[in-house]
Amino acid sequence: MTTPHRSAFAALAALPALGLAQTTPPAAADDGTALNTVVVTAQKREQSAQQLGLAISVLSGDELAARGVRKVNQLANEVPSLEIEPAFGGGQAQFRLRGVGFQDYATNNAGAVTVYVDEVALPLPVQTQGLLFDLDRVEVLRGPQGTLYGRNTTGGAVNFQTRQPTRQFEAGVTLGYGSYGAKDAEAYVSGPFSDALRGRIAVATQQGGGWQYNRSTGQRLGDKDISGVRAQLQLDASRDLKFQLSLNAGRDKSDGQGLYTFVDQPAVPGYPVPKPALPADTDPRATGWGFAPAFLSRLGYAADAKPGRDNHSHGASLRADWTLGAVKLTSITAGDQFRRRELADYDAGPLPLAETWFGSRAHNLSQELRVASNTPDAALNWLAGAYWAREKLDEQYASSFANSFGLANVLTSYRQQVTTSSLFGQADWKLTPALKLVAGLRQEHESRRRDDFVTRSISPDIVFNGPTNGQFANNHSSG
């Protein structure tokens, strides 16, 4: 049993009322050229982004659509200091803000930057790879956010806010077509069922667009086959009590992305699997792959399989907001399930030298309770909350790297459960129109348990079983 400890800190700072570093446009004088106010909820209440003492970038849903941002990884091209890159298979994104993050292909490790959809955390980076659609805006906050968010985040937060049900009937369809046969479509319907009940449903899909080809066979690679759906219901139970139910589902059966060789690779006859010479590619669209038939068979794939994924997700959340005069209570209950099957090739050649496969099942459940001041024009505003979450992961990971050295293809499997509970709070006091005092506290307890960790051979002619063990860790942080 190992017991590492982490220490957090209390945030106490005097900040100017204007943002320290933000990419939202500053408000201009009222001379006919004033820019529209950008309203965000980064601090759990509606505020002007131009007046926040935070390092924040904001992009509207229309801006995201105009720039072709349909997956979270593409935000790296639009937001300063945000890095997002794929690890093995492309489905395991690695997030860094201002250089704070991690580089790890393992599914079970949560990063320092957390992605949220309507204030519900996606704890595993692999869960962030769904299609982006029907969004109101995205807010990217740099730096620690643990005094405002139930789930602790030390590097920053990426908050997606979806478009909400409307009180008038609305509907729309968007169609697109691109090179290499790429097609996309998005549609939504929104409106009231009654004075107190309204709903919204949105769907989106991307198809085709495969721009790579196998240099040996000419087979195409890179076609997209990804879809998503989201449904929302809002109920005004009374003037002060409101509920929102959100349901979502997604599917991704897209091809993977192949590598290309940019230098000549000489023949290596000494390999247990002889490796022929492979010249550098002159066409950046060229790639290659090759999987051992036994490797594919043991994992349930056809003999002609190519790099790709078969991922499915679905989730639900229920939010309640109760206004009690100068105080507002908020409850967010959420659950998500995710299944991943992903096959990848990392040598870009026709032989089975460096192949990987991931098979994952994740189940997340969370509950957040908040109480906050409801006096936005007052000098003092505050928020306090409690958070609980449980994450379960069943993971399998197979590789053929060892086969390059005449050893067995291996499969590693394990089960992990993470339970987190925390108390958090923040207050800000406007001392003058240009000076604000901000203080925050956080107390957190996290336990991680890993069971049934085993590595075994999946080669038909070699029998090897690694040890099975369990690992338990307690993590505590306070400040």
mmCIF file of N, CA and C in Angstrom, residues 222-314:
data_model
loop_
_atom_site.group_PDB
_atom_site.id
_atom_site.type_symbol
_atom_site.label_atom_id
_atom_site.label_comp_id
_atom_site.label_asym_id
_atom_site.label_seq_id
_atom_site.Cartn_x
_atom_site.Cartn_y
_atom_site.Cartn_z
ATOM 1 N N GLY A 222 -8.548 7.228 -42.962
ATOM 2 C CA GLY A 222 -8.874 8.541 -42.420
ATOM 3 C C GLY A 222 -10.325 8.937 -42.529
ATOM 4 N N ASP A 223 -11.171 8.035 -43.029
ATOM 5 C CA ASP A 223 -12.594 8.365 -43.115
ATOM 6 C C ASP A 223 -13.185 8.533 -41.720
ATOM 7 N N LYS A 224 -14.004 9.559 -41.556
ATOM 8 C CA LYS A 224 -14.696 9.791 -40.293
ATOM 9 C C LYS A 224 -16.072 9.130 -40.324
ATOM 10 N N ASP A 225 -16.473 8.645 -39.180
ATOM 11 C CA ASP A 225 -17.812 8.092 -38.985
ATOM 12 C C ASP A 225 -18.172 8.343 -37.528
ATOM 13 N N ILE A 226 -18.560 9.577 -37.239
ATOM 14 C CA ILE A 226 -18.783 9.999 -35.862
ATOM 15 C C ILE A 226 -20.099 10.766 -35.773
ATOM 16 N N SER A 227 -20.880 10.478 -34.747
ATOM 17 C CA SER A 227 -22.188 11.106 -34.584
ATOM 18 C C SER A 227 -22.447 11.391 -33.112
ATOM 19 N N GLY A 228 -23.366 12.323 -32.864
ATOM 20 C CA GLY A 228 -23.742 12.645 -31.494
ATOM 21 C C GLY A 228 -25.158 13.181 -31.437
ATOM 22 N N VAL A 229 -25.795 13.029 -30.275
ATOM 23 C CA VAL A 229 -27.143 13.541 -30.060
ATOM 24 C C VAL A 229 -27.237 14.046 -28.629
ATOM 25 N N ARG A 230 -27.982 15.127 -28.444
ATOM 26 C CA ARG A 230 -28.181 15.694 -27.105
ATOM 27 C C ARG A 230 -29.634 16.161 -26.992
ATOM 28 N N ALA A 231 -30.285 15.815 -25.887
ATOM 29 C CA ALA A 231 -31.658 16.244 -25.625
ATOM 30 C C ALA A 231 -31.716 16.908 -24.259
ATOM 31 N N GLN A 232 -32.481 18.000 -24.165
ATOM 32 C CA GLN A 232 -32.585 18.758 -22.916
ATOM 33 C C GLN A 232 -34.040 19.119 -22.634
ATOM 34 N N LEU A 233 -34.387 19.076 -21.362
ATOM 35 C CA LEU A 233 -35.690 19.536 -20.893
ATOM 36 C C LEU A 233 -35.477 20.505 -19.745
ATOM 37 N N GLN A 234 -36.154 21.647 -19.790
ATOM 38 C CA GLN A 234 -36.121 22.625 -18.706
ATOM 39 C C GLN A 234 -37.529 22.800 -18.146
ATOM 40 N N LEU A 235 -37.616 22.751 -16.812
ATOM 41 C CA LEU A 235 -38.903 22.890 -16.141
ATOM 42 C C LEU A 235 -38.828 23.997 -15.106
ATOM 43 N N ASP A 236 -39.748 24.958 -15.192
ATOM 44 C CA ASP A 236 -39.900 25.979 -14.157
ATOM 45 C C ASP A 236 -40.942 25.469 -13.162
ATOM 46 N N ALA A 237 -40.465 24.803 -12.098
ATOM 47 C CA ALA A 237 -41.398 24.277 -11.105
ATOM 48 C C ALA A 237 -42.111 25.407 -10.369
ATOM 49 N N SER A 238 -41.417 26.514 -10.206
ATOM 50 C CA SER A 238 -41.990 27.730 -9.633
ATOM 51 C C SER A 238 -41.142 28.894 -10.120
ATOM 52 N N ARG A 239 -41.452 30.075 -9.644
ATOM 53 C CA ARG A 239 -40.660 31.233 -10.064
ATOM 54 C C ARG A 239 -39.215 31.107 -9.612
ATOM 55 N N ASP A 240 -38.984 30.418 -8.490
ATOM 56 C CA ASP A 240 -37.644 30.355 -7.902
ATOM 57 C C ASP A 240 -36.972 28.994 -8.041
ATOM 58 N N LEU A 241 -37.680 27.973 -8.496
ATOM 59 C CA LEU A 241 -37.128 26.617 -8.574
ATOM 60 C C LEU A 241 -37.184 26.125 -10.013
ATOM 61 N N LYS A 242 -36.008 25.769 -10.552
ATOM 62 C CA LYS A 242 -35.908 25.339 -11.943
ATOM 63 C C LYS A 242 -35.108 24.036 -12.016
ATOM 64 N N PHE A 243 -35.514 23.157 -12.939
ATOM 65 C CA PHE A 243 -34.830 21.889 -13.174
ATOM 66 C C PHE A 243 -34.423 21.799 -14.641
ATOM 67 N N GLN A 244 -33.294 21.124 -14.869
ATOM 68 C CA GLN A 244 -32.887 20.837 -16.246
ATOM 69 C C GLN A 244 -32.354 19.414 -16.330
ATOM 70 N N LEU A 245 -32.936 18.631 -17.237
ATOM 71 C CA LEU A 245 -32.497 17.264 -17.506
ATOM 72 C C LEU A 245 -31.812 17.237 -18.861
ATOM 73 N N SER A 246 -30.603 16.664 -18.900
ATOM 74 C CA SER A 246 -29.846 16.566 -20.152
ATOM 75 C C SER A 246 -29.463 15.110 -20.395
ATOM 76 N N LEU A 247 -29.659 14.658 -21.624
ATOM 77 C CA LEU A 247 -29.275 13.314 -22.049
ATOM 78 C C LEU A 247 -28.386 13.443 -23.272
ATOM 79 N N ASN A 248 -27.360 12.607 -23.363
ATOM 80 C CA ASN A 248 -26.466 12.678 -24.514
ATOM 81 C C ASN A 248 -25.959 11.293 -24.869
ATOM 82 N N ALA A 249 -25.606 11.124 -26.127
ATOM 83 C CA ALA A 249 -25.032 9.868 -26.603
ATOM 84 C C ALA A 249 -24.134 10.179 -27.785
ATOM 85 N N GLY A 250 -23.119 9.352 -27.976
ATOM 86 C CA GLY A 250 -22.199 9.543 -29.085
ATOM 87 C C GLY A 250 -21.626 8.227 -29.558
ATOM 88 N N ARG A 251 -21.196 8.213 -30.810
ATOM 89 C CA ARG A 251 -20.577 7.033 -31.402
ATOM 90 C C ARG A 251 -19.469 7.489 -32.332
ATOM 91 N N ASP A 252 -18.328 6.804 -32.283
ATOM 92 C CA ASP A 252 -17.192 7.138 -33.138
ATOM 93 C C ASP A 252 -16.602 5.849 -33.695
ATOM 94 N N LYS A 253 -16.826 5.608 -34.985
ATOM 95 C CA LYS A 253 -16.277 4.428 -35.665
ATOM 96 C C LYS A 253 -15.354 4.876 -36.795
ATOM 97 N N SER A 254 -14.628 5.948 -36.536
ATOM 98 C CA SER A 254 -13.754 6.537 -37.545
ATOM 99 C C SER A 254 -12.471 5.735 -37.712
ATOM 100 N N ASP A 255 -11.844 5.913 -38.885
ATOM 101 C CA ASP A 255 -10.496 5.390 -39.087
ATOM 102 C C ASP A 255 -9.516 6.123 -38.189
ATOM 103 N N GLY A 256 -8.395 5.480 -37.910
ATOM 104 C CA GLY A 256 -7.303 6.156 -37.236
ATOM 105 C C GLY A 256 -6.507 7.004 -38.214
ATOM 106 N N GLN A 257 -5.453 7.613 -37.722
ATOM 107 C CA GLN A 257 -4.562 8.401 -38.570
ATOM 108 C C GLN A 257 -3.216 7.705 -38.637
ATOM 109 N N GLY A 258 -2.718 7.512 -39.856
ATOM 110 C CA GLY A 258 -1.450 6.825 -40.041
ATOM 111 C C GLY A 258 -0.261 7.767 -39.981
ATOM 112 N N LEU A 259 0.898 7.202 -39.724
ATOM 113 C CA LEU A 259 2.142 7.959 -39.748
ATOM 114 C C LEU A 259 2.771 7.871 -41.133
ATOM 115 N N TYR A 260 3.715 8.760 -41.403
ATOM 116 C CA TYR A 260 4.477 8.655 -42.640
ATOM 117 C C TYR A 260 5.956 8.758 -42.312
ATOM 118 N N THR A 261 6.785 8.163 -43.153
ATOM 119 C CA THR A 261 8.229 8.147 -42.911
ATOM 120 C C THR A 261 8.858 9.351 -43.596
ATOM 121 N N PHE A 262 9.661 10.107 -42.847
ATOM 122 C CA PHE A 262 10.308 11.286 -43.429
ATOM 123 C C PHE A 262 11.808 11.090 -43.615
ATOM 124 N N VAL A 263 12.342 9.930 -43.218
ATOM 125 C CA VAL A 263 13.732 9.572 -43.502
ATOM 126 C C VAL A 263 13.750 8.126 -43.983
ATOM 127 N N ASP A 264 14.780 7.779 -44.753
ATOM 128 C CA ASP A 264 14.914 6.397 -45.218
ATOM 129 C C ASP A 264 15.147 5.466 -44.039
ATOM 130 N N GLN A 265 14.464 4.328 -44.043
ATOM 131 C CA GLN A 265 14.660 3.307 -43.023
ATOM 132 C C GLN A 265 15.356 2.112 -43.668
ATOM 133 N N PRO A 266 16.597 1.816 -43.248
ATOM 134 C CA PRO A 266 17.345 0.716 -43.877
ATOM 135 C C PRO A 266 16.790 -0.644 -43.478
ATOM 136 N N ALA A 267 17.134 -1.642 -44.245
ATOM 137 C CA ALA A 267 16.750 -3.016 -43.921
ATOM 138 C C ALA A 267 17.498 -3.476 -42.676
ATOM 139 N N VAL A 268 16.852 -4.271 -41.860
ATOM 140 C CA VAL A 268 17.461 -4.840 -40.654
ATOM 141 C C VAL A 268 17.219 -6.345 -40.700
ATOM 142 N N PRO A 269 18.109 -7.100 -41.350
ATOM 143 C CA PRO A 269 17.872 -8.544 -41.502
ATOM 144 C C PRO A 269 17.982 -9.312 -40.196
ATOM 145 N N GLY A 270 18.597 -8.734 -39.167
ATOM 146 C CA GLY A 270 18.790 -9.441 -37.906
ATOM 147 C C GLY A 270 17.555 -9.535 -37.049
ATOM 148 N N TYR A 271 16.497 -8.833 -37.403
ATOM 149 C CA TYR A 271 15.261 -8.902 -36.621
ATOM 150 C C TYR A 271 14.724 -10.337 -36.629
ATOM 151 N N PRO A 272 14.110 -10.782 -35.554
ATOM 152 C CA PRO A 272 13.355 -12.036 -35.627
ATOM 153 C C PRO A 272 12.290 -11.972 -36.721
ATOM 154 N N VAL A 273 11.713 -10.783 -36.914
ATOM 155 C CA VAL A 273 10.865 -10.531 -38.074
ATOM 156 C C VAL A 273 11.681 -9.630 -39.005
ATOM 157 N N PRO A 274 12.281 -10.178 -40.090
ATOM 158 C CA PRO A 274 13.159 -9.367 -40.942
ATOM 159 C C PRO A 274 12.452 -8.110 -41.425
ATOM 160 N N LYS A 275 13.170 -7.010 -41.340
ATOM 161 C CA LYS A 275 12.590 -5.722 -41.695
ATOM 162 C C LYS A 275 13.226 -5.226 -42.988
ATOM 163 N N PRO A 276 12.454 -5.118 -44.074
ATOM 164 C CA PRO A 276 13.020 -4.631 -45.326
ATOM 165 C C PRO A 276 13.223 -3.125 -45.281
ATOM 166 N N ALA A 277 13.994 -2.635 -46.248
ATOM 167 C CA ALA A 277 14.202 -1.192 -46.340
ATOM 168 C C ALA A 277 12.880 -0.501 -46.656
ATOM 169 N N LEU A 278 12.714 0.689 -46.071
ATOM 170 C CA LEU A 278 11.508 1.477 -46.301
ATOM 171 C C LEU A 278 11.942 2.901 -46.612
ATOM 172 N N PRO A 279 11.871 3.322 -47.874
ATOM 173 C CA PRO A 279 12.313 4.676 -48.216
ATOM 174 C C PRO A 279 11.384 5.729 -47.641
ATOM 175 N N ALA A 280 11.917 6.940 -47.511
ATOM 176 C CA ALA A 280 11.108 8.049 -47.001
ATOM 177 C C ALA A 280 9.955 8.333 -47.958
ATOM 178 N N ASP A 281 8.821 8.683 -47.389
ATOM 179 C CA ASP A 281 7.658 9.012 -48.209
ATOM 180 C C ASP A 281 7.836 10.389 -48.838
ATOM 181 N N THR A 282 7.510 10.493 -50.103
ATOM 182 C CA THR A 282 7.535 11.788 -50.786
ATOM 183 C C THR A 282 6.151 12.428 -50.814
ATOM 184 N N ASP A 283 5.132 11.637 -50.553
ATOM 185 C CA ASP A 283 3.759 12.132 -50.499
ATOM 186 C C ASP A 283 3.306 12.094 -49.043
ATOM 187 N N PRO A 284 2.988 13.246 -48.432
ATOM 188 C CA PRO A 284 2.581 13.243 -47.018
ATOM 189 C C PRO A 284 1.288 12.481 -46.758
ATOM 190 N N ARG A 285 0.566 12.121 -47.815
ATOM 191 C CA ARG A 285 -0.651 11.342 -47.620
ATOM 192 C C ARG A 285 -0.375 9.849 -47.517
ATOM 193 N N ALA A 286 0.837 9.437 -47.824
ATOM 194 C CA ALA A 286 1.176 8.016 -47.816
ATOM 195 C C ALA A 286 1.401 7.517 -46.395
ATOM 196 N N THR A 287 1.004 6.312 -46.145
ATOM 197 C CA THR A 287 1.219 5.683 -44.845
ATOM 198 C C THR A 287 1.234 4.171 -45.041
ATOM 199 N N GLY A 288 1.265 3.440 -43.960
ATOM 200 C CA GLY A 288 1.252 1.986 -44.042
ATOM 201 C C GLY A 288 0.867 1.383 -42.711
ATOM 202 N N TRP A 289 0.452 0.150 -42.747
ATOM 203 C CA TRP A 289 0.137 -0.568 -41.513
ATOM 204 C C TRP A 289 0.161 -2.065 -41.798
ATOM 205 N N GLY A 290 0.332 -2.819 -40.741
ATOM 206 C CA GLY A 290 0.324 -4.271 -40.849
ATOM 207 C C GLY A 290 0.122 -4.888 -39.481
ATOM 208 N N PHE A 291 -0.813 -5.812 -39.381
ATOM 209 C CA PHE A 291 -1.123 -6.459 -38.106
ATOM 210 C C PHE A 291 -0.956 -7.968 -38.251
ATOM 211 N N ALA A 292 -0.391 -8.588 -37.233
ATOM 212 C CA ALA A 292 -0.267 -10.039 -37.228
ATOM 213 C C ALA A 292 -1.655 -10.668 -37.171
ATOM 214 N N PRO A 293 -1.936 -11.663 -38.021
ATOM 215 C CA PRO A 293 -3.263 -12.300 -37.996
ATOM 216 C C PRO A 293 -3.653 -12.827 -36.621
ATOM 217 N N ALA A 294 -2.690 -13.405 -35.889
ATOM 218 C CA ALA A 294 -3.009 -13.932 -34.556
ATOM 219 C C ALA A 294 -3.381 -12.804 -33.599
ATOM 220 N N PHE A 295 -2.698 -11.665 -33.729
ATOM 221 C CA PHE A 295 -2.983 -10.498 -32.891
ATOM 222 C C PHE A 295 -4.417 -10.026 -33.122
ATOM 223 N N LEU A 296 -4.801 -9.905 -34.398
ATOM 224 C CA LEU A 296 -6.151 -9.453 -34.726
ATOM 225 C C LEU A 296 -7.202 -10.469 -34.295
ATOM 226 N N SER A 297 -6.909 -11.747 -34.519
ATOM 227 C CA SER A 297 -7.879 -12.785 -34.192
ATOM 228 C C SER A 297 -8.181 -12.823 -32.703
ATOM 229 N N ARG A 298 -7.136 -12.728 -31.871
ATOM 230 C CA ARG A 298 -7.341 -12.771 -30.429
ATOM 231 C C ARG A 298 -8.144 -11.573 -29.923
ATOM 232 N N LEU A 299 -8.115 -10.471 -30.666
ATOM 233 C CA LEU A 299 -8.829 -9.263 -30.248
ATOM 234 C C LEU A 299 -10.187 -9.122 -30.927
ATOM 235 N N GLY A 300 -10.545 -10.093 -31.774
ATOM 236 C CA GLY A 300 -11.862 -10.083 -32.390
ATOM 237 C C GLY A 300 -11.972 -9.261 -33.655
ATOM 238 N N TYR A 301 -10.857 -9.019 -34.354
ATOM 239 C CA TYR A 301 -10.871 -8.240 -35.588
ATOM 240 C C TYR A 301 -10.727 -9.155 -36.799
ATOM 241 N N ALA A 302 -11.221 -8.679 -37.941
ATOM 242 C CA ALA A 302 -11.038 -9.393 -39.194
ATOM 243 C C ALA A 302 -9.589 -9.275 -39.652
ATOM 244 N N ALA A 303 -9.169 -10.173 -40.529
ATOM 245 C CA ALA A 303 -7.775 -10.215 -40.963
ATOM 246 C C ALA A 303 -7.378 -8.973 -41.749
ATOM 247 N N ASP A 304 -8.341 -8.273 -42.357
ATOM 248 C CA ASP A 304 -8.026 -7.086 -43.158
ATOM 249 C C ASP A 304 -8.286 -5.790 -42.396
ATOM 250 N N ALA A 305 -8.312 -5.832 -41.071
ATOM 251 C CA ALA A 305 -8.590 -4.638 -40.264
ATOM 252 C C ALA A 305 -7.528 -3.573 -40.482
ATOM 253 N N LYS A 306 -7.951 -2.316 -40.383
ATOM 254 C CA LYS A 306 -7.024 -1.200 -40.472
ATOM 255 C C LYS A 306 -7.158 -0.345 -39.218
ATOM 256 N N PRO A 307 -6.226 0.578 -38.969
ATOM 257 C CA PRO A 307 -6.308 1.408 -37.757
ATOM 258 C C PRO A 307 -7.648 2.129 -37.659
ATOM 259 N N GLY A 308 -8.217 2.109 -36.474
ATOM 260 C CA GLY A 308 -9.504 2.768 -36.285
ATOM 261 C C GLY A 308 -10.035 2.552 -34.889
ATOM 262 N N ARG A 309 -11.200 3.109 -34.640
ATOM 263 C CA ARG A 309 -11.801 3.033 -33.311
ATOM 264 C C ARG A 309 -13.276 2.666 -33.409
ATOM 265 N N ASP A 310 -13.789 2.180 -32.317
ATOM 266 C CA ASP A 310 -15.207 1.872 -32.182
ATOM 267 C C ASP A 310 -15.597 2.257 -30.764
ATOM 268 N N ASN A 311 -15.890 3.541 -30.575
ATOM 269 C CA ASN A 311 -16.149 4.098 -29.247
ATOM 270 C C ASN A 311 -17.616 4.502 -29.116
ATOM 271 N N HIS A 312 -18.163 4.281 -27.931
ATOM 272 C CA HIS A 312 -19.558 4.630 -27.662
ATOM 273 C C HIS A 312 -19.648 5.307 -26.301
ATOM 274 N N SER A 313 -20.528 6.291 -26.187
ATOM 275 C CA SER A 313 -20.709 6.982 -24.909
ATOM 276 C C SER A 313 -22.168 7.367 -24.742
ATOM 277 N N HIS A 314 -22.602 7.445 -23.502
ATOM 278 C CA HIS A 314 -23.905 8.024 -23.203
ATOM 279 C C HIS A 314 -23.895 8.502 -21.761
#
